[in-house]
Amino acid sequence: MRLGIMGGTFDPIHIGHLILGEQAWEALELDKVLFITAGQPPHKPEAVEAEAVHRYNMVRLSVQDNEHFECSRIELDRSGPSYTIDTLRQILGFYGEGTRVYLLVGADEARDFMTWRDPYGIKELSTIVVANRPGYPLSDVLNALPSDFASAVKPLEMPGVDISSTDIRARVKLGCSIKYLVPSVVESYIIDNGLYRGLK
């Protein structure tokens, strides 16, 4: 199996995440893309606004109509910080060592890859795929990584979608529209549950 792994805080998930998953599925000929919601993101523990159950539910609703997308609770059901290296080991233990794993990462995240726990271990267990984002040229990101690490990274060109979860949360707080920035089911979920406005 060729398995794409798309991990993130997803606070909330938005169309940029979904476009990246779809582009990777097509370009890398993946069998499946697994969206994994972080339980306790080690890099931004204080920045998470929505509870894990809400973040997971928004991911589940977003991927339910795509037959090659799935969501996973693997990091939510594991205690402690959500380290990618631990997740990869669990995934390979479940799917089998013959599974070829592609770790899908945005260029903004990839800049800090060497601060992740055991980056070289991650490189050994997966093919690291870095997708471009507006303002983060792939060449700059790769140049910021050690040469022996950067040489193993697979770049992925995708449409420049300049959307961030941070901006979406800010728009909700201001009462601005987030239509078309997130799937309609996520927009409804955010409204119904009073997320990012402290209504519930």
Tab-separated table of C-alpha atoms in Angstrom, residues 33-192:
chain	number	residue	atom	x	y	z
A	33	VAL	CA	-4.593	9.603	2.452
A	34	LEU	CA	-4.975	9.369	6.209
A	35	PHE	CA	-5.810	12.614	8.022
A	36	ILE	CA	-4.516	12.432	11.593
A	37	THR	CA	-5.701	15.015	14.114
A	38	ALA	CA	-3.026	15.906	16.669
A	39	GLY	CA	-4.059	15.398	20.265
A	40	GLN	CA	-1.351	17.456	21.979
A	41	PRO	CA	0.705	19.291	19.333
A	42	PRO	CA	4.217	19.570	20.836
A	43	HIS	CA	5.117	22.743	18.916
A	44	LYS	CA	2.073	24.817	19.840
A	45	PRO	CA	0.382	23.417	22.964
A	46	GLU	CA	-0.998	26.797	24.041
A	47	ALA	CA	-2.223	27.843	20.590
A	48	VAL	CA	-4.927	25.183	20.165
A	49	GLU	CA	-8.371	26.721	20.601
A	50	ALA	CA	-10.918	23.998	19.828
A	51	GLU	CA	-11.089	20.826	21.901
A	52	ALA	CA	-9.691	17.690	20.264
A	53	VAL	CA	-13.131	16.154	19.811
A	54	HIS	CA	-14.298	19.174	17.789
A	55	ARG	CA	-11.149	19.250	15.665
A	56	TYR	CA	-11.496	15.536	14.926
A	57	ASN	CA	-15.207	15.857	14.100
A	58	MET	CA	-14.476	18.639	11.607
A	59	VAL	CA	-11.875	16.436	9.901
A	60	ARG	CA	-14.267	13.473	9.840
A	61	LEU	CA	-17.005	15.563	8.235
A	62	SER	CA	-14.549	17.023	5.697
A	63	VAL	CA	-13.268	13.696	4.377
A	64	GLN	CA	-16.436	11.610	4.511
A	65	ASP	CA	-17.365	12.147	0.852
A	66	ASN	CA	-13.930	11.265	-0.566
A	67	GLU	CA	-13.423	7.526	-1.004
A	68	HIS	CA	-9.618	7.722	-0.809
A	69	PHE	CA	-9.541	9.950	2.294
A	70	GLU	CA	-9.798	8.611	5.848
A	71	CYS	CA	-9.452	10.177	9.277
A	72	SER	CA	-7.703	8.629	12.248
A	73	ARG	CA	-7.870	9.032	16.027
A	74	ILE	CA	-4.453	7.435	16.524
A	75	GLU	CA	-2.916	10.523	18.152
A	76	LEU	CA	-6.047	11.424	20.099
A	77	ASP	CA	-6.177	7.970	21.651
A	78	ARG	CA	-2.492	7.990	22.610
A	79	SER	CA	-1.485	9.813	25.778
A	80	GLY	CA	1.202	12.471	25.783
A	81	PRO	CA	2.429	14.810	23.020
A	82	SER	CA	1.647	13.869	19.414
A	83	TYR	CA	5.097	13.074	18.008
A	84	THR	CA	5.175	12.117	14.324
A	85	ILE	CA	7.870	9.481	14.835
A	86	ASP	CA	5.607	7.605	17.286
A	87	THR	CA	2.667	7.856	14.900
A	88	LEU	CA	4.678	6.468	11.992
A	89	ARG	CA	5.792	3.491	14.072
A	90	GLN	CA	2.194	2.811	15.058
A	91	ILE	CA	0.967	3.161	11.479
A	92	LEU	CA	3.595	0.752	10.145
A	93	GLY	CA	2.816	-1.672	12.948
A	94	PHE	CA	-0.839	-1.616	11.934
A	95	TYR	CA	-0.522	-1.634	8.136
A	96	GLY	CA	2.657	-3.731	7.947
A	97	GLU	CA	6.284	-2.990	7.149
A	98	GLY	CA	5.605	-3.343	3.417
A	99	THR	CA	3.508	-0.168	3.480
A	100	ARG	CA	5.151	2.781	1.781
A	101	VAL	CA	4.353	5.894	3.797
A	102	TYR	CA	4.416	9.427	2.377
A	103	LEU	CA	4.412	12.145	5.036
A	104	LEU	CA	2.681	15.224	3.606
A	105	VAL	CA	3.997	18.506	4.989
A	106	GLY	CA	3.397	22.132	4.003
A	107	ALA	CA	6.439	24.272	3.261
A	108	ASP	CA	5.719	26.483	6.288
A	109	GLU	CA	5.980	23.463	8.603
A	110	ALA	CA	8.965	21.963	6.793
A	111	ARG	CA	11.175	24.936	7.647
A	112	ASP	CA	11.242	23.747	11.261
A	113	PHE	CA	11.552	20.053	10.522
A	114	MET	CA	14.877	19.660	12.306
A	115	THR	CA	13.182	20.710	15.568
A	116	TRP	CA	10.812	17.740	15.338
A	117	ARG	CA	11.538	14.696	17.481
A	118	ASP	CA	13.944	12.337	15.630
A	119	PRO	CA	13.757	13.903	12.141
A	120	TYR	CA	16.188	11.355	10.705
A	121	GLY	CA	14.071	8.556	12.124
A	122	ILE	CA	11.061	10.070	10.355
A	123	LYS	CA	13.091	10.160	7.134
A	124	GLU	CA	13.921	6.467	7.516
A	125	LEU	CA	10.300	5.442	8.025
A	126	SER	CA	8.667	7.636	5.378
A	127	THR	CA	9.109	9.648	2.230
A	128	ILE	CA	8.809	13.277	3.291
A	129	VAL	CA	6.747	15.237	0.776
A	130	VAL	CA	6.870	19.029	1.040
A	131	ALA	CA	4.198	21.074	-0.716
A	132	ASN	CA	4.686	24.707	-1.664
A	133	ARG	CA	2.733	27.461	0.071
A	134	PRO	CA	2.494	31.146	-0.855
A	135	GLY	CA	5.378	33.001	0.769
A	136	TYR	CA	7.384	29.818	1.358
A	137	PRO	CA	9.312	28.907	-1.820
A	138	LEU	CA	10.319	25.263	-1.823
A	139	SER	CA	13.886	26.186	-2.732
A	140	ASP	CA	14.221	28.332	0.407
A	141	VAL	CA	12.801	25.575	2.587
A	142	LEU	CA	15.113	22.924	1.154
A	143	ASN	CA	18.135	25.216	1.484
A	144	ALA	CA	17.331	25.660	5.180
A	145	LEU	CA	17.579	21.895	5.790
A	146	PRO	CA	20.820	19.890	6.057
A	147	SER	CA	21.871	18.752	2.583
A	148	ASP	CA	21.708	15.038	3.430
A	149	PHE	CA	18.156	15.556	4.674
A	150	ALA	CA	16.971	17.873	1.898
A	151	SER	CA	18.177	15.445	-0.790
A	152	ALA	CA	15.630	12.877	0.416
A	153	VAL	CA	12.680	15.308	0.427
A	154	LYS	CA	10.179	15.017	-2.405
A	155	PRO	CA	8.750	18.398	-3.495
A	156	LEU	CA	5.096	18.658	-4.476
A	157	GLU	CA	3.794	21.564	-6.503
A	158	MET	CA	0.184	22.476	-5.792
A	159	PRO	CA	-2.090	25.461	-6.425
A	160	GLY	CA	-1.117	28.420	-4.266
A	161	VAL	CA	-3.861	28.514	-1.651
A	162	ASP	CA	-3.099	31.228	0.894
A	163	ILE	CA	-5.405	30.099	3.697
A	164	SER	CA	-4.490	29.414	7.301
A	165	SER	CA	-6.388	28.108	10.309
A	166	THR	CA	-5.165	31.144	12.251
A	167	ASP	CA	-6.830	33.512	9.773
A	168	ILE	CA	-10.035	31.489	9.789
A	169	ARG	CA	-10.257	31.647	13.580
A	170	ALA	CA	-9.664	35.394	13.440
A	171	ARG	CA	-12.440	35.829	10.880
A	172	VAL	CA	-14.873	33.868	13.040
A	173	LYS	CA	-14.008	36.035	16.064
A	174	LEU	CA	-14.731	39.146	13.985
A	175	GLY	CA	-17.991	37.730	12.674
A	176	CYS	CA	-16.676	37.587	9.086
A	177	SER	CA	-17.617	34.955	6.528
A	178	ILE	CA	-15.512	31.789	6.178
A	179	LYS	CA	-17.629	30.418	3.338
A	180	TYR	CA	-15.463	28.650	0.697
A	181	LEU	CA	-12.413	28.781	2.998
A	182	VAL	CA	-13.610	25.637	4.755
A	183	PRO	CA	-15.984	22.884	3.590
A	184	SER	CA	-19.628	23.847	4.146
A	185	VAL	CA	-19.989	21.068	6.737
A	186	VAL	CA	-17.143	22.616	8.746
A	187	GLU	CA	-18.653	26.085	8.484
A	188	SER	CA	-21.935	24.715	9.858
A	189	TYR	CA	-20.158	22.777	12.589
A	190	ILE	CA	-18.259	25.873	13.751
A	191	ILE	CA	-21.493	27.904	13.871
A	192	ASP	CA	-23.564	25.171	15.540
